[in-house]
Short mmCIF file of C-alpha atoms and ligand atoms in Angstrom, two decimals:
data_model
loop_
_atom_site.label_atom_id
_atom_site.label_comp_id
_atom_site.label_asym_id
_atom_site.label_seq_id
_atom_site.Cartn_x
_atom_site.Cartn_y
_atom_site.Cartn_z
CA UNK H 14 34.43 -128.80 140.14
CA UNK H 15 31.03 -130.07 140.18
CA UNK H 16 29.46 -133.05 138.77
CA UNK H 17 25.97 -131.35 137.55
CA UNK H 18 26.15 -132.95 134.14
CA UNK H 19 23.07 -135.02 134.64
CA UNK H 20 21.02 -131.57 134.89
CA UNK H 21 22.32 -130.21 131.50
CA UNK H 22 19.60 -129.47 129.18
CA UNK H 23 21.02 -130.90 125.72
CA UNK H 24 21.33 -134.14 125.82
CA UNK H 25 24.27 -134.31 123.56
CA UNK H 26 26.07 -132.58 126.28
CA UNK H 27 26.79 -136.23 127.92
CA UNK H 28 27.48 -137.85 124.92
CA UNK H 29 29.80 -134.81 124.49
CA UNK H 30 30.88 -134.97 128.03
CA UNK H 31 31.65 -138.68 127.59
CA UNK H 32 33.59 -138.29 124.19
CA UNK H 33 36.15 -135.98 126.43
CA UNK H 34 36.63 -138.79 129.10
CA UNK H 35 37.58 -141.24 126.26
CA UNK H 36 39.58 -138.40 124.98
CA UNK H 37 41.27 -138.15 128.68
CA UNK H 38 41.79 -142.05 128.46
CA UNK H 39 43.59 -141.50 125.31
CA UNK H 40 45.83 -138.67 127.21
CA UNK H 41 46.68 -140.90 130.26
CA UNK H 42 47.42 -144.09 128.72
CA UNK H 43 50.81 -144.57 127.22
CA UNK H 44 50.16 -144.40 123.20
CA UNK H 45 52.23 -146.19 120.91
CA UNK H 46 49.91 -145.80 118.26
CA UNK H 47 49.68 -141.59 118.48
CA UNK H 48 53.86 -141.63 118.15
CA UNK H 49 53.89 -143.87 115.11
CA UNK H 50 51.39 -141.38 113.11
CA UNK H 51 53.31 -138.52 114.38
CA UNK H 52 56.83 -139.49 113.67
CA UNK H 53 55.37 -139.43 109.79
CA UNK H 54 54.38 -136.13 110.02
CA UNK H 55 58.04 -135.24 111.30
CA UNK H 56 59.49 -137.34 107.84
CA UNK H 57 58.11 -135.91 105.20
CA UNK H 58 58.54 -132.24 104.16
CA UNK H 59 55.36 -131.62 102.27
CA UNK H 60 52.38 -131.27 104.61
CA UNK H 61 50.03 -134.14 104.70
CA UNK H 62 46.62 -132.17 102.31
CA UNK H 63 45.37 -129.28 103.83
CA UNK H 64 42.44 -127.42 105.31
CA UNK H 65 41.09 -126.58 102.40
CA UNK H 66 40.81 -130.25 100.67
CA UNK H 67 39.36 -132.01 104.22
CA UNK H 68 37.19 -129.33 105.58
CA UNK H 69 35.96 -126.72 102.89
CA UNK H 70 36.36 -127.99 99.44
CA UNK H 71 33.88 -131.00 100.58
CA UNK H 72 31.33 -128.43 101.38
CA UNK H 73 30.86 -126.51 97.84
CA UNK H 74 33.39 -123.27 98.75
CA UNK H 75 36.10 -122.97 96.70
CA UNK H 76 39.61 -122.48 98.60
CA UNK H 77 43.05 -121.50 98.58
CA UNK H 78 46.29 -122.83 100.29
CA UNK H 79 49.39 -120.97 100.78
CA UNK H 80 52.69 -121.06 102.57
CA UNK H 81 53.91 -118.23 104.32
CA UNK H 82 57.55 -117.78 106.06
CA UNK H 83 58.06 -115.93 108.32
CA UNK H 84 61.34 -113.73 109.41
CA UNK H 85 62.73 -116.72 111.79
CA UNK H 86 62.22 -119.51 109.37
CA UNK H 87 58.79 -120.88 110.27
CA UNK H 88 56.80 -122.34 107.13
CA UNK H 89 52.60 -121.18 108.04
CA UNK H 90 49.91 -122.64 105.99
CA UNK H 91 47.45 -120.11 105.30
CA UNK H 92 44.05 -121.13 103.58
CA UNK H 93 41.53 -118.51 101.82
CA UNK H 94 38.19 -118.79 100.95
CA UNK H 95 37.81 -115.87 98.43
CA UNK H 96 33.79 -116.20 98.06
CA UNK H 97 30.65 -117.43 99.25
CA UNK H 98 29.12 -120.77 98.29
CA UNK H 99 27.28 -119.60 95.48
CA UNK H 100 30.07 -117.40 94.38
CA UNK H 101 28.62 -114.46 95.75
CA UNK H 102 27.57 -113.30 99.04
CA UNK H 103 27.65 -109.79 97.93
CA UNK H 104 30.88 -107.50 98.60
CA UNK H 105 31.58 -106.63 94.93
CA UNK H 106 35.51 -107.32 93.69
CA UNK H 107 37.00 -106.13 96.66
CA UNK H 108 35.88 -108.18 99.12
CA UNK H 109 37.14 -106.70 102.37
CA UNK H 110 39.64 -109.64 104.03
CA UNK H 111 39.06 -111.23 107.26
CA UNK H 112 41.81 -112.92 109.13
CA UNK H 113 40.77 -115.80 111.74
CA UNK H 114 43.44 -116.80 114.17
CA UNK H 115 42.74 -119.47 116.25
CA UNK H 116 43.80 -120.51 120.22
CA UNK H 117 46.61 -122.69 121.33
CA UNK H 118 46.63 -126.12 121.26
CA UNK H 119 44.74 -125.99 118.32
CA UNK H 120 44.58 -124.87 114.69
CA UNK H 121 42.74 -123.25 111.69
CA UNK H 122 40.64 -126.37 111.49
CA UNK H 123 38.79 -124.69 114.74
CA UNK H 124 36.70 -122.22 112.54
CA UNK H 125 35.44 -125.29 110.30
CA UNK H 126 34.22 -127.60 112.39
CA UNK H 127 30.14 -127.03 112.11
CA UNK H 128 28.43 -127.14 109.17
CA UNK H 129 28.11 -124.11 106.80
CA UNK H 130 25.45 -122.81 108.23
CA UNK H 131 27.05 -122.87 112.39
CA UNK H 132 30.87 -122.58 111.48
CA UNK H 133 31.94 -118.38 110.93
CA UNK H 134 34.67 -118.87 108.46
CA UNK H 135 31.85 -120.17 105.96
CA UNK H 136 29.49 -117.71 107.06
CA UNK H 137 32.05 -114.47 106.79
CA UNK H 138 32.41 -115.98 102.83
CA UNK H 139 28.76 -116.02 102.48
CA UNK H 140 28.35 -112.22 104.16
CA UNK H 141 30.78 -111.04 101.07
CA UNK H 142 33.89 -111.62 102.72
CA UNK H 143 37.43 -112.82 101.73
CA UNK H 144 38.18 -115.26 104.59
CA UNK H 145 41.96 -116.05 105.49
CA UNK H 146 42.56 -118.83 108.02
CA UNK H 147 46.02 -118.91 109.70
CA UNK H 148 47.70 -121.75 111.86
CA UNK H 149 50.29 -121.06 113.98
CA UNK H 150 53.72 -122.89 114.34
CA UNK H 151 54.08 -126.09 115.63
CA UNK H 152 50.27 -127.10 114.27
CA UNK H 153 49.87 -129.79 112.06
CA UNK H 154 50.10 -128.20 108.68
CA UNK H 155 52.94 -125.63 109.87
CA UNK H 156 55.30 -127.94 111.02
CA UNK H 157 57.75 -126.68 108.80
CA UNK H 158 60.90 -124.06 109.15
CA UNK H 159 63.80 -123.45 106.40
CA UNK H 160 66.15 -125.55 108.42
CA UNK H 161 64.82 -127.19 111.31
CA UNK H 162 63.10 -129.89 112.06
CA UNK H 163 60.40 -130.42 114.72
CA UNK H 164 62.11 -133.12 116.19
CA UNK H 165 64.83 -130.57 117.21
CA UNK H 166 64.05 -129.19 120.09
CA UNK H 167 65.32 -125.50 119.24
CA UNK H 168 62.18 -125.95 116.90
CA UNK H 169 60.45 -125.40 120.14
CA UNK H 170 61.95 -122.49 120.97
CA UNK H 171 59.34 -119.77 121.33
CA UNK H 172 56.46 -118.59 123.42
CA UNK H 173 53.71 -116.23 122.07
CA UNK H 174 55.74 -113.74 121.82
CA UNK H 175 57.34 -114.96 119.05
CA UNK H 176 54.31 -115.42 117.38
CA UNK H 177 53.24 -111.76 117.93
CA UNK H 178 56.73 -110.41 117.01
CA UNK H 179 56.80 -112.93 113.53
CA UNK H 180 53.69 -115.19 112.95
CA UNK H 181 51.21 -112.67 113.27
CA UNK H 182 53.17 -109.77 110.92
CA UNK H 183 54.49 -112.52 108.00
CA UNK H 184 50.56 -113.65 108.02
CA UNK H 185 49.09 -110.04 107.55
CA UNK H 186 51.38 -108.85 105.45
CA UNK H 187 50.87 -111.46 102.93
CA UNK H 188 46.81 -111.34 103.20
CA UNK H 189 47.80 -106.87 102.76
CA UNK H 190 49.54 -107.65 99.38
CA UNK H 191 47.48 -110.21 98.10
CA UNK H 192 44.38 -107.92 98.89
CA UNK H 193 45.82 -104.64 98.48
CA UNK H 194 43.22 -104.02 101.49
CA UNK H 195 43.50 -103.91 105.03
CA UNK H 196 41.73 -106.74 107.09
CA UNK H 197 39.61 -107.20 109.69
CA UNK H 198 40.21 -109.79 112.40
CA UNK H 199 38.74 -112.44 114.45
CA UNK H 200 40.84 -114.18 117.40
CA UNK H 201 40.06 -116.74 119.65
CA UNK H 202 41.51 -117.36 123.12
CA UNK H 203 44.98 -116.65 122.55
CA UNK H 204 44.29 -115.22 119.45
CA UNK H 205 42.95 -112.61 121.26
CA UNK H 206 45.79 -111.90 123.31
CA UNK H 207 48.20 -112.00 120.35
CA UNK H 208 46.52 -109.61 118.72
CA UNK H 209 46.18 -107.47 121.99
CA UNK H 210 49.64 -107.50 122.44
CA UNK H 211 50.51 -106.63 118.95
CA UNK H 212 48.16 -103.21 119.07
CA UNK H 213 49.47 -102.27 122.75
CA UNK H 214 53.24 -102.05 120.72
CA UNK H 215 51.55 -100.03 117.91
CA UNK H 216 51.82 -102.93 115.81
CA UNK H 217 49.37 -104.32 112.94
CA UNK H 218 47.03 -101.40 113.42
CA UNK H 219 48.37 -100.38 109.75
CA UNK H 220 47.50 -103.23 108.23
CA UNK H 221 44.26 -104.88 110.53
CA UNK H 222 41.32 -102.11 110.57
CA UNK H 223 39.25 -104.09 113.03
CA UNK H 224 38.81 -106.84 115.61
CA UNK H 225 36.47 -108.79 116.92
CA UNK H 226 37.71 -111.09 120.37
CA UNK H 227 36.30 -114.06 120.93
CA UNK H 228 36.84 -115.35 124.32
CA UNK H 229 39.39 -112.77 125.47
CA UNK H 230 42.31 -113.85 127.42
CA UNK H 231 44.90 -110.98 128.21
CA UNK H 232 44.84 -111.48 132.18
CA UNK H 233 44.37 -115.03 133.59
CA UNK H 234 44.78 -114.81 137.63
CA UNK H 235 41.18 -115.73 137.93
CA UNK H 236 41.23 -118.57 135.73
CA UNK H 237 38.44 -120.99 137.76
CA UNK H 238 39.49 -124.27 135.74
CA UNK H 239 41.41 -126.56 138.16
CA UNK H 240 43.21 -128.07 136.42
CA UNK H 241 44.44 -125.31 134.87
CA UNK H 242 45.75 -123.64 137.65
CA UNK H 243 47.06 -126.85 139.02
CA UNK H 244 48.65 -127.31 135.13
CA UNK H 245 49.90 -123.58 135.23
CA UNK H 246 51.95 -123.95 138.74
CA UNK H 247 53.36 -126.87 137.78
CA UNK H 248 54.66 -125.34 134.43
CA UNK H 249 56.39 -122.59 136.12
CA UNK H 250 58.38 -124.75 138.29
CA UNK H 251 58.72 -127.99 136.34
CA UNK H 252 59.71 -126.81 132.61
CA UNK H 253 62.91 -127.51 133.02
CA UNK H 254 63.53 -130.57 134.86
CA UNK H 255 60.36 -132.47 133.16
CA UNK H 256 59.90 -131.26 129.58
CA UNK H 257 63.35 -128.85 128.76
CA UNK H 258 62.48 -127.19 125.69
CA UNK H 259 60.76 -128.74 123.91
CA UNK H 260 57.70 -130.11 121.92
CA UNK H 261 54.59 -130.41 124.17
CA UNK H 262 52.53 -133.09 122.20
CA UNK H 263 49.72 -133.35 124.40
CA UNK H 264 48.98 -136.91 122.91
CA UNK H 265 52.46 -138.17 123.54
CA UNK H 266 53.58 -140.19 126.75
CA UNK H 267 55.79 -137.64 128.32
CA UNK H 268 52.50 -135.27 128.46
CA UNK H 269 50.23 -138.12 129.28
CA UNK H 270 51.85 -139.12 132.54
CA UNK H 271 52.12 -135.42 133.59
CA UNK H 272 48.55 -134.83 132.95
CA UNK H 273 48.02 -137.98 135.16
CA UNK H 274 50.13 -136.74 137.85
CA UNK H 275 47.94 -133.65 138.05
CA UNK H 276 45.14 -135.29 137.73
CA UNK H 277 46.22 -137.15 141.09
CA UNK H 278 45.75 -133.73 143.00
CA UNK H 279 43.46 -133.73 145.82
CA UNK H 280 40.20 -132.42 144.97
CA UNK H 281 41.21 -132.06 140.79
CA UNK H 282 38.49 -134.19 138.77
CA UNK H 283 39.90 -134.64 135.75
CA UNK H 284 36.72 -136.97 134.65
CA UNK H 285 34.92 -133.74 132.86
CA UNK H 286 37.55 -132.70 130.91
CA UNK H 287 36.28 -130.17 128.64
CA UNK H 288 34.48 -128.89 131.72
CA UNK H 289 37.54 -129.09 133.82
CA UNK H 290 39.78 -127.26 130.96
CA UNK H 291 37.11 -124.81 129.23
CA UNK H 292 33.72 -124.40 131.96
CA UNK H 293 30.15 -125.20 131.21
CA UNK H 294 29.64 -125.38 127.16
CA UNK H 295 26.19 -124.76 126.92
CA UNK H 296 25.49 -125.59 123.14
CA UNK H 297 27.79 -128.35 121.76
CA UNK H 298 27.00 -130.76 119.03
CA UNK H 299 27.85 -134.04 119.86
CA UNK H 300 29.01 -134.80 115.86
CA UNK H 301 31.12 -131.64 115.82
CA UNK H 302 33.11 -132.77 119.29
CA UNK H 303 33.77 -136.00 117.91
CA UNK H 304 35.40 -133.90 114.89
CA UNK H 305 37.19 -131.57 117.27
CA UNK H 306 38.93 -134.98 118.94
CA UNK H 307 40.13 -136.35 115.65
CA UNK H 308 42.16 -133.01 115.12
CA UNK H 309 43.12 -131.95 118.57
CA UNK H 310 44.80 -131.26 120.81
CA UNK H 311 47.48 -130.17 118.91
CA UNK H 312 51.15 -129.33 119.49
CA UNK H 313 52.63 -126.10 121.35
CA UNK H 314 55.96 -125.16 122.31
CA UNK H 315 56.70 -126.23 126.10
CA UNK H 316 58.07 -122.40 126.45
CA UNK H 317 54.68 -120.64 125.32
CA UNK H 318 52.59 -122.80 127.79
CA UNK H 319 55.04 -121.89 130.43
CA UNK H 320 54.64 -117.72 129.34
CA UNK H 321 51.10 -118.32 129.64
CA UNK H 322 51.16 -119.96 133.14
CA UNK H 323 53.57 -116.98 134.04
CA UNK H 324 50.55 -114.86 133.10
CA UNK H 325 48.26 -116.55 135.31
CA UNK H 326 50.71 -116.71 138.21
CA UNK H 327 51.96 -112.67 137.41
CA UNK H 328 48.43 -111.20 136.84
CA UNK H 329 50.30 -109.12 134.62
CA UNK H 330 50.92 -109.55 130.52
CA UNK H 331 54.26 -109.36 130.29
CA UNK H 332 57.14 -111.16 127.71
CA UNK H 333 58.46 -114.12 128.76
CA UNK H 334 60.55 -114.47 132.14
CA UNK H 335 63.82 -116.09 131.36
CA UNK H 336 63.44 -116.53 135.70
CA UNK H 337 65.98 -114.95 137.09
CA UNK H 338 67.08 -110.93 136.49
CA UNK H 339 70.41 -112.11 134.65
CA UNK H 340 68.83 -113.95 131.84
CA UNK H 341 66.07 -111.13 131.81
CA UNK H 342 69.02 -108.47 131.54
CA UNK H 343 70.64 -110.55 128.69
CA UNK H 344 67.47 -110.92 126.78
CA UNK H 345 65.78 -107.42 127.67
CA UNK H 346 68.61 -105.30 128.96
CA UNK H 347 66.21 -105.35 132.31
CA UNK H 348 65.84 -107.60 135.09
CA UNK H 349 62.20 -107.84 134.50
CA UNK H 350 60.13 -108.81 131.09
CA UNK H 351 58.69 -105.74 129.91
CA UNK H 352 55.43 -105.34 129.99
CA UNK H 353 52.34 -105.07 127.30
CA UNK H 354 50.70 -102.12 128.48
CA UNK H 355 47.18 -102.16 127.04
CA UNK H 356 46.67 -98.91 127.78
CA UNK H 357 48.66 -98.17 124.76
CA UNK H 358 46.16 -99.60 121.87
CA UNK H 359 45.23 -97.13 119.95
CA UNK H 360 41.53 -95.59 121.30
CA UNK H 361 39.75 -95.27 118.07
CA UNK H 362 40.67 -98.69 117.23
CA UNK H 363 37.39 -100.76 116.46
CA UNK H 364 37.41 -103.43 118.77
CA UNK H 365 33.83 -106.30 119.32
CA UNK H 366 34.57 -108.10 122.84
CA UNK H 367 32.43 -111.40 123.58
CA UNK H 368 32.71 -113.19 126.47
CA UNK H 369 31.08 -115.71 128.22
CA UNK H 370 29.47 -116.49 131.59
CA UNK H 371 30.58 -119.70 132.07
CA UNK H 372 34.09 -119.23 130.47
CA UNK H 373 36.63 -120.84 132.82
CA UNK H 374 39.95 -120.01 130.96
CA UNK H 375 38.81 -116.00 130.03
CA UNK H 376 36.82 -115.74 133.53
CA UNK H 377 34.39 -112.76 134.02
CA UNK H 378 36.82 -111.18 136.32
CA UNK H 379 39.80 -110.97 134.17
CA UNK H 380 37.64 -109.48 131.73
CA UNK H 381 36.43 -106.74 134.17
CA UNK H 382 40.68 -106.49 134.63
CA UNK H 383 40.72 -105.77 130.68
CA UNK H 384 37.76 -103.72 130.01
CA UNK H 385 38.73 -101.09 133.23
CA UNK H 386 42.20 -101.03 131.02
CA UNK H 387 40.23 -99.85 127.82
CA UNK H 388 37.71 -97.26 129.75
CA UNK H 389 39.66 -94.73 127.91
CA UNK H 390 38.92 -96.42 124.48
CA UNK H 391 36.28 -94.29 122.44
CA UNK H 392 32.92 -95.52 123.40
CA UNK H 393 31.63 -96.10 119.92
CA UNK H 394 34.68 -97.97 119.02
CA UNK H 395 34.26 -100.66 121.82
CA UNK H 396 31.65 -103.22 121.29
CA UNK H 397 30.96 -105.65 124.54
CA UNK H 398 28.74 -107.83 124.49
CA UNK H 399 28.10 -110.63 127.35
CA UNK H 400 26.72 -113.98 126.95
CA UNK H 401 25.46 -115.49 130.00
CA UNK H 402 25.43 -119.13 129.39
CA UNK H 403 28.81 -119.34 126.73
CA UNK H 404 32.14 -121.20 127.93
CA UNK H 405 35.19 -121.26 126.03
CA UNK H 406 34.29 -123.63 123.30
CA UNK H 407 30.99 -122.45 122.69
CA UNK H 408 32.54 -119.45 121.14
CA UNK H 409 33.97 -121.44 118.25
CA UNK H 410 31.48 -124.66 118.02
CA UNK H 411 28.50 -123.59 119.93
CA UNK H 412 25.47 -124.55 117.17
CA UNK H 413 23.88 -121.45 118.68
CA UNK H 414 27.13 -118.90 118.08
CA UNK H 415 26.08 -117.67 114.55
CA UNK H 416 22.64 -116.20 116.40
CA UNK H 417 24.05 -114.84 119.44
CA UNK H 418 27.59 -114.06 118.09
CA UNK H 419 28.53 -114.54 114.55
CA UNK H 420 25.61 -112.26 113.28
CA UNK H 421 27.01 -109.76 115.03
CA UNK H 422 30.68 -110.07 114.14
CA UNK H 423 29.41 -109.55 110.94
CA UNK H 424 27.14 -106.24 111.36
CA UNK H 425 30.03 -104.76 113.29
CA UNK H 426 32.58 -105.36 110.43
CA UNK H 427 29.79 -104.45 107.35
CA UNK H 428 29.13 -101.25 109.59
CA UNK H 429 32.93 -100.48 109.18
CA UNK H 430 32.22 -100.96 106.00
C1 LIG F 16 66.24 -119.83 122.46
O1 LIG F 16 65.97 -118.54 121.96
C2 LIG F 16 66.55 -117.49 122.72
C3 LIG F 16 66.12 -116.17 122.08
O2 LIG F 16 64.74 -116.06 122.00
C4 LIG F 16 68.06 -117.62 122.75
O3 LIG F 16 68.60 -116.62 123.56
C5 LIG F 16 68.43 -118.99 123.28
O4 LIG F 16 69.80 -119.16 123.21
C6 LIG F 16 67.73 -120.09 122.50
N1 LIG F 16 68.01 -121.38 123.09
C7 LIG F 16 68.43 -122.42 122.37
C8 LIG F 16 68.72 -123.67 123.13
O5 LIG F 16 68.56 -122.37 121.17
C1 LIG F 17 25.08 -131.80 114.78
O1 LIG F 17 25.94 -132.24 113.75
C2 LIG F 17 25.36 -133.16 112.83
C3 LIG F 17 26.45 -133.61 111.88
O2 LIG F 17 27.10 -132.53 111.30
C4 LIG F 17 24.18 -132.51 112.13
O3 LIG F 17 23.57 -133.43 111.25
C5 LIG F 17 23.17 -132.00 113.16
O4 LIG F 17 22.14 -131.31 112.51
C6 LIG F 17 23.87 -131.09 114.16
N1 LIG F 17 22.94 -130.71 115.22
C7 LIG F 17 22.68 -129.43 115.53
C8 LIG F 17 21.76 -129.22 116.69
O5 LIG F 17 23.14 -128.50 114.92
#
């Protein structure tokens, strides 16, 4: 990891830079005051107010919230913004629907974080788009289920496969009834490999017409981050004896002292944090990092970071590996997790890949690994496109994105028409 912040050319880079080592201070002390606002959130039923009141309302859009359950209990808050600012934005009546789904560790909130102008949910709604925003399980407005509470720990109990086999379905076939219209789609991170996963098993492409993949994770063995590889060994070997299944609250003390165990390895310098987790952001706003902080990290099951370090460590995309062929045989009928095979998504299936040059989590490499798996994919269905200087946030906060990579999310789904 090297220390080359002093040569970045926005200044608000440090100040950016900085906010993440206060942020990492936060992490590695013990917090009393993080598990006194949380333990609220696990009392009352209704969810504190929503996306839609704190970041869209406020900026002239008009907005939508809705629940959706899904087939193993989970309570989702979906939000919609049906129309542009000025109630246009072209698109006649029927509007075609865009679904954004967001990474892990964080939630819905991740599309809204710029202003109007920089953030893509806004600017889909302005382009004549009906924009639906989902957040995941175990995020702070969809900590809810029919008959468990978070502070169980069998509320935990899921990886991303569960939210390919029941988040991801419940969520688009609400936004297919309340439309009548099949959707595009935008992921992020492990957005992108949900969705990925869901069209190698034939699934969703009757319902989601296009996608556009931000930051592409679907192989991870070249992840460059340290500390994410250091993070990802230790999952694999440590779920059970540290964390059991359970809630991993990465502002909690149970996380905190893990992180700063890790943190401990030789050669691991945990004082650039985003750069240590994410690589080189090029084009942060100082203002919009500070907003990013306030809402995350948030909360993940325990069990899907551990499937996800089993993807780095397997350099294959597999479901989760109950560890040893018995439980695998009891869960699968197979010693081994069956496999995604990629090589199954359907070839006319319109898919927009960005990446970036600097991304540490969806490394250039692992992306070569992915594209190779879709040379069979009808060229004019398969939209790459490469940006040199991008890391892994830069796709969803970069103040530059909507030139480089928002404009032409939106040509690519208007072309679709
Ligand atoms: C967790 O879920 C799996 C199925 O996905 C089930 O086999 C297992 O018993 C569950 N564990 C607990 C503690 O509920
Ligand atoms: C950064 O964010 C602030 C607050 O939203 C805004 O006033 C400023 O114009 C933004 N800067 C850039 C370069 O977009």
């Amino acid at each position: 990891m090297n220390k080359q912040r002093e040569m970045a050319p926005n200044s608000f880079l440090n100040l950016a830079v900085s906010s993440f080592c206060l942020q990492l201070l936060a992490l590695v002390l013990p917090y009393q005051a993080f598990g006194s606002s949380r333990s609220q959130i696990n009392e009352f039923n209704a969810p504190p107010p929503g996306l839609c009141a704190s970041a869209v309302i406020i900026h002239g859009y008009k907005c939508q919230e809705f629940d959706v359950k899904t087939d193993d209990g989970y309570i989702l808050s979906l939000q919609r913004i049906p129309e542009g600012r000025t109630g246009g934005g072209g698109g006649g009546l029927n509007k075609p629907p865009v679904l954004l789904q967001h990474g892990v560790l964080v939630d819905g909130m991740t599309w809204l974080l710029n202003s109007p102008e920089q953030s893509l949910a806004m600017i889909l709604a302005d382009n004549g788009f009906d924009v639906w925003i989902s957040n995941t399980r175990g995020t702070k407005f969809s900590r809810r289920h029919v008959n468990l509470d978070p502070s169980n720990p069998k509320y935990w109990n899921w990886s991303w496969d569960d939210l390919v086999l029941y988040d991801l379905p419940s969520v688009t076939e609400f936004v297919f009834r309340r439309t009548g219209q099949k959707m595009h789609y935008v992921g992020h991170s492990m957005g992108t490999l949900m969705a990925l996963a869901s069209f190698a098993e034939g699934k969703q492409v009757d319902k989601i017409r296009s996608a556009a993949l931000l930051s592409p994770v679907a192989y991870l063995s070249h992840m460059t981050t340290a500390l994410g590889v250091v993070a990802a060994r230790s999952f694999v070997g440590e779920i059970s004896t540290v964390f059991g299944l359970a809630e991993f609250y990465p502002k909690g003390k149970e996380v905190s002292k893990f992180l700063k165990s890790l943190c401990a390895f030789p050669g691991l310098d945990c004082y650039d944090m985003l750069t240590a987790l994410t690589g080189k952001n090029c084009c942060l706003n100082v203002s919009t990092v500070e907003i990013f902080l306030k809402n995350e990290p948030q909360s993940t099951a325990t069990k899907n970071l551990v499937h996800l370090a089993q993807t780095v460590r397997d350099g294959i995309l597999s479901k989760y590996d109950y560890g040893n062929a018995n439980f695998n045989v009891e869960h699968y009928g197979e010693a081994k997790p069956p496999v995604y095979d990629l090589r199954k998504i359907p070839h006319d299936f319109p898919l927009f890949l960005s990446y970036g040059g600097q991304d540490a989590l969806s490394d250039t490499r692992d992306v070569a690994t992915l594209l190779d798996i879709l040379k069979l994919h009808d060229v004019d269905k398969l939209h790459v496109q490469f940006i040199k200087n991008f890391a892994h946030a830069d796709f969803i906060m970069g103040v530059t994105a909507k030139d480089t990579v928002y404009n032409q999310i939106v040509a690519f789904f208007k072309n679709l028409g």
